[in-house]
Amino acid sequence: MTQFSKIQALVVAGLMIAIGVLMPWLLGHSVGLPGTVLLPMHIPVLLGGLLVGPKYGLMIGVITPILSNLITGMPPTFPMLPIMIGELGVYGFVSGFIFAKTSKIQNGFVRVYASMLPAMILGRAMYGIIFGVLVLSSSYTSESIRALTVPLALVTGLPGIAIQLVAIPIITFSILNLKSRHN
């Protein structure tokens, strides 16, 4: 696989952040499905981690929900914004870290899945930790917070998880193959 220069990595990171802000907004307005189903912000964060590494992946994962909140109002400032900052930050960092550390794996799809799956699991674990802290420290009733529980979030997000598992490896290798041809 080919590496990105610092300038290229910054451009890719900026592009992933822009996609991460625009895609949920466009899908929400055109398809009408909530982000909790398709998880459109997760795709550019995972992809960014794989393409440009853990440092930029973390940056993409933290900045994207903040900018999206400021520009579109989504995710809501409380309680979802802190949850998504933590979850997506972990997604971007872990996917980039593992992908960088597994460069000797010859099978690219194995490498991508070996990077994505732990990132997705650890990201959801971070979701659960932040959710727990927010529930214990907030005055939300059990009725108003029930929709955010980790098991319900997993079930609701299954279509988005399926899309990620199919689309991200294809997109990753398309971009990396295109880049290697133009070097």
Short mmCIF file of N, CA and C in Angstrom, two decimals:
data_model
loop_
_atom_site.label_atom_id
_atom_site.label_comp_id
_atom_site.label_asym_id
_atom_site.label_seq_id
_atom_site.Cartn_x
_atom_site.Cartn_y
_atom_site.Cartn_z
N MET A 1 0.84 -1.18 0.00
CA MET A 1 0.00 0.00 0.00
C MET A 1 0.88 1.24 0.00
N THR A 2 0.38 2.27 -0.57
CA THR A 2 1.12 3.50 -0.69
C THR A 2 0.74 4.49 0.42
N GLN A 3 1.71 5.24 0.89
CA GLN A 3 1.50 6.20 1.96
C GLN A 3 1.14 7.56 1.37
N PHE A 4 0.43 8.35 2.15
CA PHE A 4 0.11 9.71 1.76
C PHE A 4 1.14 10.65 2.38
N SER A 5 1.51 11.70 1.64
CA SER A 5 2.37 12.74 2.22
C SER A 5 1.55 13.49 3.27
N LYS A 6 2.22 14.35 4.06
CA LYS A 6 1.50 15.11 5.08
C LYS A 6 0.44 16.02 4.46
N ILE A 7 0.78 16.65 3.36
CA ILE A 7 -0.18 17.53 2.68
C ILE A 7 -1.36 16.71 2.16
N GLN A 8 -1.07 15.58 1.52
CA GLN A 8 -2.14 14.72 1.03
C GLN A 8 -3.01 14.21 2.17
N ALA A 9 -2.37 13.85 3.29
CA ALA A 9 -3.13 13.35 4.44
C ALA A 9 -4.05 14.43 4.99
N LEU A 10 -3.58 15.67 5.05
CA LEU A 10 -4.43 16.77 5.50
C LEU A 10 -5.61 16.99 4.56
N VAL A 11 -5.35 16.90 3.27
CA VAL A 11 -6.42 17.06 2.28
C VAL A 11 -7.44 15.93 2.42
N VAL A 12 -6.95 14.70 2.56
CA VAL A 12 -7.85 13.56 2.74
C VAL A 12 -8.65 13.72 4.03
N ALA A 13 -8.00 14.14 5.10
CA ALA A 13 -8.69 14.34 6.38
C ALA A 13 -9.77 15.41 6.23
N GLY A 14 -9.44 16.51 5.58
CA GLY A 14 -10.43 17.56 5.36
C GLY A 14 -11.60 17.09 4.53
N LEU A 15 -11.30 16.30 3.51
CA LEU A 15 -12.35 15.74 2.66
C LEU A 15 -13.25 14.80 3.46
N MET A 16 -12.65 13.96 4.29
CA MET A 16 -13.44 13.02 5.11
C MET A 16 -14.33 13.78 6.10
N ILE A 17 -13.81 14.87 6.67
CA ILE A 17 -14.61 15.68 7.58
C ILE A 17 -15.79 16.29 6.82
N ALA A 18 -15.51 16.84 5.64
CA ALA A 18 -16.59 17.44 4.85
C ALA A 18 -17.65 16.41 4.47
N ILE A 19 -17.22 15.24 4.06
CA ILE A 19 -18.16 14.17 3.72
C ILE A 19 -18.94 13.76 4.97
N GLY A 20 -18.25 13.69 6.10
CA GLY A 20 -18.89 13.31 7.35
C GLY A 20 -19.93 14.30 7.83
N VAL A 21 -19.81 15.55 7.43
CA VAL A 21 -20.81 16.55 7.76
C VAL A 21 -21.94 16.53 6.73
N LEU A 22 -21.59 16.44 5.46
CA LEU A 22 -22.59 16.52 4.39
C LEU A 22 -23.44 15.25 4.23
N MET A 23 -22.81 14.09 4.30
CA MET A 23 -23.53 12.84 4.02
C MET A 23 -24.72 12.62 4.96
N PRO A 24 -24.57 12.78 6.28
CA PRO A 24 -25.73 12.59 7.14
C PRO A 24 -26.85 13.60 6.85
N TRP A 25 -26.45 14.83 6.57
CA TRP A 25 -27.44 15.86 6.28
C TRP A 25 -28.19 15.54 4.98
N LEU A 26 -27.45 15.19 3.93
CA LEU A 26 -28.08 14.87 2.65
C LEU A 26 -28.98 13.63 2.75
N LEU A 27 -28.48 12.59 3.39
CA LEU A 27 -29.28 11.37 3.53
C LEU A 27 -30.50 11.60 4.40
N GLY A 28 -30.35 12.39 5.44
CA GLY A 28 -31.49 12.68 6.31
C GLY A 28 -32.57 13.45 5.60
N HIS A 29 -32.16 14.36 4.71
CA HIS A 29 -33.14 15.16 3.98
C HIS A 29 -33.70 14.45 2.75
N SER A 30 -32.88 13.64 2.09
CA SER A 30 -33.35 12.99 0.86
C SER A 30 -34.00 11.64 1.12
N VAL A 31 -33.43 10.83 1.99
CA VAL A 31 -33.97 9.50 2.27
C VAL A 31 -34.93 9.54 3.45
N GLY A 32 -34.67 10.45 4.37
CA GLY A 32 -35.53 10.59 5.53
C GLY A 32 -35.25 9.61 6.66
N LEU A 33 -34.18 8.83 6.53
CA LEU A 33 -33.82 7.90 7.60
C LEU A 33 -32.89 8.61 8.59
N PRO A 34 -33.10 8.37 9.86
CA PRO A 34 -32.22 9.00 10.84
C PRO A 34 -30.81 8.42 10.76
N GLY A 35 -29.84 9.23 11.19
CA GLY A 35 -28.45 8.79 11.20
C GLY A 35 -28.22 7.57 12.05
N THR A 36 -29.11 7.33 13.02
CA THR A 36 -28.96 6.16 13.89
C THR A 36 -29.16 4.85 13.14
N VAL A 37 -29.75 4.91 11.94
CA VAL A 37 -29.98 3.70 11.15
C VAL A 37 -28.85 3.47 10.15
N LEU A 38 -28.51 4.49 9.36
CA LEU A 38 -27.50 4.34 8.31
C LEU A 38 -26.08 4.63 8.78
N LEU A 39 -25.93 5.33 9.89
CA LEU A 39 -24.62 5.68 10.45
C LEU A 39 -23.70 6.33 9.42
N PRO A 40 -24.19 7.33 8.67
CA PRO A 40 -23.39 7.88 7.58
C PRO A 40 -22.14 8.62 8.02
N MET A 41 -22.10 9.14 9.23
CA MET A 41 -20.91 9.84 9.70
C MET A 41 -19.77 8.87 10.01
N HIS A 42 -20.11 7.62 10.30
CA HIS A 42 -19.11 6.62 10.66
C HIS A 42 -18.24 6.22 9.47
N ILE A 43 -18.81 6.23 8.28
CA ILE A 43 -18.09 5.76 7.09
C ILE A 43 -16.85 6.61 6.81
N PRO A 44 -16.97 7.94 6.68
CA PRO A 44 -15.74 8.70 6.40
C PRO A 44 -14.73 8.68 7.55
N VAL A 45 -15.20 8.48 8.77
CA VAL A 45 -14.26 8.42 9.90
C VAL A 45 -13.45 7.13 9.82
N LEU A 46 -14.10 6.00 9.65
CA LEU A 46 -13.39 4.73 9.51
C LEU A 46 -12.47 4.76 8.28
N LEU A 47 -13.00 5.25 7.19
CA LEU A 47 -12.22 5.34 5.96
C LEU A 47 -11.01 6.26 6.14
N GLY A 48 -11.21 7.37 6.80
CA GLY A 48 -10.10 8.29 7.05
C GLY A 48 -9.01 7.66 7.89
N GLY A 49 -9.40 6.92 8.93
CA GLY A 49 -8.40 6.24 9.75
C GLY A 49 -7.59 5.25 8.93
N LEU A 50 -8.27 4.48 8.08
CA LEU A 50 -7.58 3.50 7.25
C LEU A 50 -6.64 4.18 6.26
N LEU A 51 -7.07 5.28 5.68
CA LEU A 51 -6.28 5.91 4.63
C LEU A 51 -5.12 6.75 5.16
N VAL A 52 -5.33 7.48 6.24
CA VAL A 52 -4.30 8.44 6.66
C VAL A 52 -3.78 8.23 8.07
N GLY A 53 -4.18 7.15 8.72
CA GLY A 53 -3.56 6.77 9.98
C GLY A 53 -4.28 7.23 11.22
N PRO A 54 -3.75 6.80 12.37
CA PRO A 54 -4.44 7.02 13.64
C PRO A 54 -4.54 8.48 14.07
N LYS A 55 -3.50 9.26 13.85
CA LYS A 55 -3.53 10.66 14.28
C LYS A 55 -4.61 11.44 13.52
N TYR A 56 -4.62 11.30 12.21
CA TYR A 56 -5.63 11.98 11.41
C TYR A 56 -7.00 11.33 11.61
N GLY A 57 -7.02 10.01 11.79
CA GLY A 57 -8.29 9.33 12.05
C GLY A 57 -8.96 9.85 13.31
N LEU A 58 -8.16 10.02 14.37
CA LEU A 58 -8.69 10.60 15.62
C LEU A 58 -9.21 12.01 15.37
N MET A 59 -8.43 12.79 14.65
CA MET A 59 -8.83 14.17 14.34
C MET A 59 -10.15 14.19 13.57
N ILE A 60 -10.28 13.34 12.57
CA ILE A 60 -11.51 13.27 11.78
C ILE A 60 -12.68 12.88 12.68
N GLY A 61 -12.46 11.88 13.54
CA GLY A 61 -13.52 11.39 14.41
C GLY A 61 -13.99 12.40 15.44
N VAL A 62 -13.10 13.26 15.90
CA VAL A 62 -13.47 14.27 16.90
C VAL A 62 -14.08 15.51 16.23
N ILE A 63 -13.47 15.97 15.15
CA ILE A 63 -13.91 17.21 14.51
C ILE A 63 -15.24 17.05 13.78
N THR A 64 -15.45 15.91 13.13
CA THR A 64 -16.65 15.74 12.30
C THR A 64 -17.95 15.95 13.06
N PRO A 65 -18.19 15.27 14.20
CA PRO A 65 -19.46 15.51 14.89
C PRO A 65 -19.58 16.93 15.45
N ILE A 66 -18.46 17.54 15.83
CA ILE A 66 -18.51 18.91 16.35
C ILE A 66 -18.93 19.86 15.23
N LEU A 67 -18.28 19.76 14.07
CA LEU A 67 -18.65 20.63 12.95
C LEU A 67 -20.07 20.36 12.48
N SER A 68 -20.45 19.10 12.43
CA SER A 68 -21.81 18.77 12.02
C SER A 68 -22.82 19.39 12.97
N ASN A 69 -22.54 19.32 14.25
CA ASN A 69 -23.43 19.93 15.25
C ASN A 69 -23.53 21.43 15.04
N LEU A 70 -22.40 22.09 14.80
CA LEU A 70 -22.39 23.54 14.62
C LEU A 70 -23.08 23.97 13.33
N ILE A 71 -22.92 23.18 12.26
CA ILE A 71 -23.45 23.55 10.95
C ILE A 71 -24.90 23.09 10.76
N THR A 72 -25.19 21.85 11.16
CA THR A 72 -26.52 21.28 10.87
C THR A 72 -27.39 21.07 12.10
N GLY A 73 -26.79 21.18 13.28
CA GLY A 73 -27.54 20.91 14.50
C GLY A 73 -27.61 19.44 14.86
N MET A 74 -26.96 18.61 14.05
CA MET A 74 -26.95 17.17 14.30
C MET A 74 -25.50 16.69 14.41
N PRO A 75 -25.18 15.88 15.33
CA PRO A 75 -26.01 15.31 16.38
C PRO A 75 -26.38 16.38 17.41
N PRO A 76 -27.47 16.14 18.16
CA PRO A 76 -27.84 17.09 19.20
C PRO A 76 -26.70 17.28 20.20
N THR A 77 -26.57 18.49 20.71
CA THR A 77 -25.46 18.82 21.61
C THR A 77 -25.42 17.90 22.82
N PHE A 78 -26.55 17.63 23.42
CA PHE A 78 -26.58 16.72 24.56
C PHE A 78 -27.77 15.79 24.42
N PRO A 79 -27.56 14.54 24.55
CA PRO A 79 -26.36 13.83 24.99
C PRO A 79 -25.52 13.25 23.86
N MET A 80 -25.99 13.35 22.61
CA MET A 80 -25.33 12.62 21.52
C MET A 80 -23.97 13.17 21.11
N LEU A 81 -23.75 14.47 21.18
CA LEU A 81 -22.47 15.02 20.72
C LEU A 81 -21.29 14.43 21.49
N PRO A 82 -21.30 14.44 22.83
CA PRO A 82 -20.14 13.84 23.52
C PRO A 82 -20.01 12.34 23.25
N ILE A 83 -21.14 11.65 23.11
CA ILE A 83 -21.10 10.22 22.81
C ILE A 83 -20.43 9.99 21.46
N MET A 84 -20.83 10.77 20.45
CA MET A 84 -20.28 10.58 19.11
C MET A 84 -18.83 11.04 19.00
N ILE A 85 -18.45 12.07 19.73
CA ILE A 85 -17.04 12.49 19.73
C ILE A 85 -16.17 11.33 20.23
N GLY A 86 -16.58 10.70 21.32
CA GLY A 86 -15.82 9.58 21.86
C GLY A 86 -15.83 8.37 20.94
N GLU A 87 -17.03 7.99 20.48
CA GLU A 87 -17.16 6.81 19.63
C GLU A 87 -16.39 6.98 18.32
N LEU A 88 -16.59 8.09 17.64
CA LEU A 88 -15.95 8.29 16.34
C LEU A 88 -14.45 8.55 16.48
N GLY A 89 -14.05 9.20 17.57
CA GLY A 89 -12.61 9.36 17.81
C GLY A 89 -11.92 8.01 17.93
N VAL A 90 -12.56 7.09 18.65
CA VAL A 90 -12.01 5.74 18.78
C VAL A 90 -12.02 5.03 17.42
N TYR A 91 -13.10 5.17 16.67
CA TYR A 91 -13.17 4.55 15.34
C TYR A 91 -11.98 4.98 14.48
N GLY A 92 -11.77 6.28 14.39
CA GLY A 92 -10.72 6.79 13.53
C GLY A 92 -9.33 6.39 14.00
N PHE A 93 -9.10 6.49 15.32
CA PHE A 93 -7.77 6.16 15.86
C PHE A 93 -7.48 4.67 15.72
N VAL A 94 -8.39 3.82 16.18
CA VAL A 94 -8.13 2.38 16.20
C VAL A 94 -8.02 1.81 14.79
N SER A 95 -8.92 2.22 13.88
CA SER A 95 -8.83 1.70 12.51
C SER A 95 -7.49 2.10 11.89
N GLY A 96 -7.07 3.34 12.09
CA GLY A 96 -5.79 3.78 11.53
C GLY A 96 -4.59 3.12 12.18
N PHE A 97 -4.66 2.93 13.50
CA PHE A 97 -3.55 2.31 14.23
C PHE A 97 -3.35 0.87 13.79
N ILE A 98 -4.42 0.10 13.77
CA ILE A 98 -4.30 -1.32 13.41
C ILE A 98 -3.92 -1.47 11.95
N PHE A 99 -4.50 -0.65 11.07
CA PHE A 99 -4.17 -0.74 9.65
C PHE A 99 -2.68 -0.46 9.43
N ALA A 100 -2.15 0.52 10.15
CA ALA A 100 -0.73 0.84 10.03
C ALA A 100 0.15 -0.29 10.57
N LYS A 101 -0.29 -0.93 11.64
CA LYS A 101 0.52 -1.98 12.28
C LYS A 101 0.41 -3.33 11.55
N THR A 102 -0.53 -3.47 10.65
CA THR A 102 -0.71 -4.75 9.96
C THR A 102 -0.26 -4.69 8.51
N SER A 103 0.69 -3.83 8.21
CA SER A 103 1.12 -3.64 6.82
C SER A 103 1.73 -4.89 6.20
N LYS A 104 2.13 -5.84 7.03
CA LYS A 104 2.74 -7.07 6.49
C LYS A 104 1.70 -8.11 6.05
N ILE A 105 0.44 -7.88 6.41
CA ILE A 105 -0.62 -8.80 5.97
C ILE A 105 -0.82 -8.60 4.47
N GLN A 106 -0.67 -9.67 3.72
CA GLN A 106 -0.75 -9.59 2.26
C GLN A 106 -2.17 -9.41 1.75
N ASN A 107 -3.13 -10.08 2.40
CA ASN A 107 -4.52 -9.98 1.96
C ASN A 107 -5.11 -8.67 2.46
N GLY A 108 -5.35 -7.75 1.53
CA GLY A 108 -5.82 -6.42 1.89
C GLY A 108 -7.16 -6.41 2.58
N PHE A 109 -8.07 -7.30 2.14
CA PHE A 109 -9.39 -7.32 2.77
C PHE A 109 -9.31 -7.82 4.21
N VAL A 110 -8.45 -8.80 4.46
CA VAL A 110 -8.23 -9.27 5.83
C VAL A 110 -7.69 -8.12 6.67
N ARG A 111 -6.77 -7.38 6.10
CA ARG A 111 -6.17 -6.24 6.81
C ARG A 111 -7.21 -5.18 7.14
N VAL A 112 -8.08 -4.87 6.20
CA VAL A 112 -9.12 -3.86 6.44
C VAL A 112 -10.08 -4.35 7.52
N TYR A 113 -10.55 -5.59 7.40
CA TYR A 113 -11.49 -6.10 8.41
C TYR A 113 -10.82 -6.25 9.77
N ALA A 114 -9.54 -6.63 9.78
CA ALA A 114 -8.80 -6.73 11.05
C ALA A 114 -8.64 -5.36 11.70
N SER A 115 -8.74 -4.32 10.93
CA SER A 115 -8.65 -2.95 11.44
C SER A 115 -10.03 -2.40 11.80
N MET A 116 -11.01 -2.66 10.95
CA MET A 116 -12.36 -2.12 11.16
C MET A 116 -13.09 -2.74 12.33
N LEU A 117 -13.07 -4.06 12.43
CA LEU A 117 -13.89 -4.73 13.44
C LEU A 117 -13.51 -4.34 14.87
N PRO A 118 -12.22 -4.35 15.23
CA PRO A 118 -11.88 -3.88 16.58
C PRO A 118 -12.25 -2.40 16.79
N ALA A 119 -12.08 -1.60 15.75
CA ALA A 119 -12.43 -0.18 15.86
C ALA A 119 -13.92 -0.03 16.13
N MET A 120 -14.73 -0.81 15.43
CA MET A 120 -16.18 -0.73 15.61
C MET A 120 -16.58 -1.22 17.01
N ILE A 121 -15.96 -2.27 17.47
CA ILE A 121 -16.28 -2.81 18.80
C ILE A 121 -15.83 -1.84 19.89
N LEU A 122 -14.60 -1.34 19.78
CA LEU A 122 -14.09 -0.42 20.80
C LEU A 122 -14.82 0.93 20.75
N GLY A 123 -15.21 1.35 19.55
CA GLY A 123 -15.99 2.59 19.43
C GLY A 123 -17.33 2.47 20.12
N ARG A 124 -18.00 1.32 19.93
CA ARG A 124 -19.29 1.10 20.61
C ARG A 124 -19.09 0.95 22.11
N ALA A 125 -17.96 0.40 22.52
CA ALA A 125 -17.68 0.32 23.96
C ALA A 125 -17.52 1.73 24.53
N MET A 126 -16.85 2.62 23.80
CA MET A 126 -16.72 4.01 24.23
C MET A 126 -18.10 4.67 24.28
N TYR A 127 -18.93 4.38 23.30
CA TYR A 127 -20.32 4.86 23.32
C TYR A 127 -20.97 4.46 24.64
N GLY A 128 -20.81 3.20 25.02
CA GLY A 128 -21.42 2.70 26.25
C GLY A 128 -20.87 3.38 27.50
N ILE A 129 -19.56 3.60 27.52
CA ILE A 129 -18.94 4.25 28.68
C ILE A 129 -19.45 5.68 28.82
N ILE A 130 -19.43 6.43 27.73
CA ILE A 130 -19.89 7.82 27.80
C ILE A 130 -21.37 7.87 28.10
N PHE A 131 -22.15 6.99 27.49
CA PHE A 131 -23.58 6.90 27.77
C PHE A 131 -23.81 6.66 29.26
N GLY A 132 -23.06 5.73 29.83
CA GLY A 132 -23.20 5.42 31.25
C GLY A 132 -22.88 6.60 32.13
N VAL A 133 -21.81 7.30 31.81
CA VAL A 133 -21.43 8.47 32.59
C VAL A 133 -22.52 9.55 32.48
N LEU A 134 -23.02 9.77 31.28
CA LEU A 134 -24.05 10.79 31.08
C LEU A 134 -25.35 10.43 31.79
N VAL A 135 -25.72 9.16 31.75
CA VAL A 135 -26.96 8.73 32.41
C VAL A 135 -26.82 8.89 33.92
N LEU A 136 -25.68 8.49 34.46
CA LEU A 136 -25.49 8.58 35.90
C LEU A 136 -25.39 10.02 36.39
N SER A 137 -24.96 10.93 35.52
CA SER A 137 -24.77 12.30 35.96
C SER A 137 -25.85 13.26 35.45
N SER A 138 -26.88 12.74 34.81
CA SER A 138 -27.90 13.64 34.26
C SER A 138 -29.24 13.44 34.94
N SER A 139 -30.15 14.32 34.64
CA SER A 139 -31.49 14.24 35.20
C SER A 139 -32.48 13.65 34.21
N TYR A 140 -31.98 13.04 33.12
CA TYR A 140 -32.87 12.42 32.15
C TYR A 140 -33.63 11.28 32.80
N THR A 141 -34.88 11.17 32.44
CA THR A 141 -35.68 10.04 32.93
C THR A 141 -35.33 8.82 32.09
N SER A 142 -35.68 7.66 32.59
CA SER A 142 -35.40 6.43 31.84
C SER A 142 -36.13 6.42 30.51
N GLU A 143 -37.28 7.08 30.41
CA GLU A 143 -38.03 7.13 29.15
C GLU A 143 -37.27 7.93 28.08
N SER A 144 -36.72 9.06 28.46
CA SER A 144 -36.09 9.92 27.47
C SER A 144 -34.72 9.42 27.03
N ILE A 145 -34.09 8.58 27.80
CA ILE A 145 -32.75 8.11 27.48
C ILE A 145 -32.76 6.70 26.90
N ARG A 146 -33.89 6.02 26.98
CA ARG A 146 -33.97 4.62 26.56
C ARG A 146 -33.51 4.40 25.12
N ALA A 147 -33.83 5.32 24.22
CA ALA A 147 -33.48 5.16 22.81
C ALA A 147 -31.98 5.18 22.56
N LEU A 148 -31.21 5.64 23.51
CA LEU A 148 -29.76 5.75 23.32
C LEU A 148 -28.99 4.55 23.86
N THR A 149 -29.66 3.60 24.48
CA THR A 149 -28.94 2.48 25.09
C THR A 149 -28.08 1.76 24.06
N VAL A 150 -27.01 1.19 24.52
CA VAL A 150 -26.07 0.53 23.62
C VAL A 150 -26.71 -0.61 22.85
N PRO A 151 -27.45 -1.54 23.50
CA PRO A 151 -28.08 -2.61 22.72
C PRO A 151 -29.04 -2.08 21.65
N LEU A 152 -29.84 -1.08 21.99
CA LEU A 152 -30.77 -0.53 21.01
C LEU A 152 -30.01 0.18 19.90
N ALA A 153 -28.95 0.88 20.24
CA ALA A 153 -28.13 1.56 19.22
C ALA A 153 -27.52 0.54 18.26
N LEU A 154 -27.09 -0.61 18.78
CA LEU A 154 -26.54 -1.66 17.91
C LEU A 154 -27.59 -2.20 16.96
N VAL A 155 -28.75 -2.50 17.48
CA VAL A 155 -29.82 -3.08 16.65
C VAL A 155 -30.28 -2.05 15.62
N THR A 156 -30.50 -0.83 16.05
CA THR A 156 -30.95 0.22 15.14
C THR A 156 -29.91 0.48 14.05
N GLY A 157 -28.64 0.39 14.39
CA GLY A 157 -27.57 0.68 13.44
C GLY A 157 -27.13 -0.48 12.58
N LEU A 158 -27.79 -1.63 12.67
CA LEU A 158 -27.37 -2.80 11.87
C LEU A 158 -27.32 -2.51 10.36
N PRO A 159 -28.29 -1.80 9.78
CA PRO A 159 -28.15 -1.50 8.35
C PRO A 159 -26.89 -0.68 8.05
N GLY A 160 -26.58 0.29 8.90
CA GLY A 160 -25.37 1.10 8.70
C GLY A 160 -24.10 0.29 8.87
N ILE A 161 -24.10 -0.63 9.85
CA ILE A 161 -22.94 -1.49 10.06
C ILE A 161 -22.72 -2.39 8.84
N ALA A 162 -23.80 -2.92 8.28
CA ALA A 162 -23.70 -3.75 7.07
C ALA A 162 -23.14 -2.94 5.91
N ILE A 163 -23.61 -1.73 5.75
CA ILE A 163 -23.10 -0.85 4.68
C ILE A 163 -21.61 -0.61 4.88
N GLN A 164 -21.19 -0.34 6.11
CA GLN A 164 -19.78 -0.10 6.40
C GLN A 164 -18.93 -1.32 6.03
N LEU A 165 -19.39 -2.49 6.43
CA LEU A 165 -18.60 -3.71 6.20
C LEU A 165 -18.47 -4.05 4.72
N VAL A 166 -19.42 -3.61 3.91
CA VAL A 166 -19.34 -3.86 2.47
C VAL A 166 -18.62 -2.72 1.76
N ALA A 167 -18.99 -1.50 2.05
CA ALA A 167 -18.51 -0.36 1.27
C ALA A 167 -17.08 0.07 1.60
N ILE A 168 -16.72 0.08 2.87
CA ILE A 168 -15.42 0.65 3.26
C ILE A 168 -14.24 -0.10 2.66
N PRO A 169 -14.21 -1.44 2.67
CA PRO A 169 -13.07 -2.11 2.02
C PRO A 169 -12.98 -1.79 0.53
N ILE A 170 -14.11 -1.75 -0.14
CA ILE A 170 -14.11 -1.44 -1.59
C ILE A 170 -13.59 -0.03 -1.84
N ILE A 171 -14.10 0.93 -1.08
CA ILE A 171 -13.67 2.32 -1.24
C ILE A 171 -12.19 2.47 -0.90
N THR A 172 -11.76 1.84 0.19
CA THR A 172 -10.35 1.93 0.62
C THR A 172 -9.43 1.47 -0.49
N PHE A 173 -9.70 0.29 -1.07
CA PHE A 173 -8.80 -0.23 -2.09
C PHE A 173 -8.92 0.51 -3.40
N SER A 174 -10.07 1.04 -3.70
CA SER A 174 -10.21 1.86 -4.90
C SER A 174 -9.34 3.11 -4.79
N ILE A 175 -9.38 3.78 -3.65
CA ILE A 175 -8.58 4.99 -3.45
C ILE A 175 -7.09 4.65 -3.44
N LEU A 176 -6.70 3.64 -2.70
CA LEU A 176 -5.28 3.30 -2.60
C LEU A 176 -4.73 2.81 -3.95
N ASN A 177 -5.51 2.06 -4.71
CA ASN A 177 -5.05 1.61 -6.03
C ASN A 177 -4.94 2.78 -6.99
N LEU A 178 -5.89 3.70 -6.94
CA LEU A 178 -5.83 4.89 -7.77
C LEU A 178 -4.60 5.72 -7.42
N LYS A 179 -4.35 5.88 -6.13
CA LYS A 179 -3.18 6.66 -5.70
C LYS A 179 -1.89 5.99 -6.15
N SER A 180 -1.79 4.67 -6.02
CA SER A 180 -0.54 3.99 -6.40
C SER A 180 -0.30 4.07 -7.91
N ARG A 181 -1.35 4.13 -8.71
CA ARG A 181 -1.20 4.28 -10.15
C ARG A 181 -0.70 5.66 -10.54
N HIS A 182 -1.00 6.66 -9.71
CA HIS A 182 -0.62 8.04 -10.04
C HIS A 182 0.67 8.48 -9.35
N ASN A 183 1.35 7.58 -8.68
CA ASN A 183 2.65 7.91 -8.07
C ASN A 183 3.77 7.74 -9.06
#
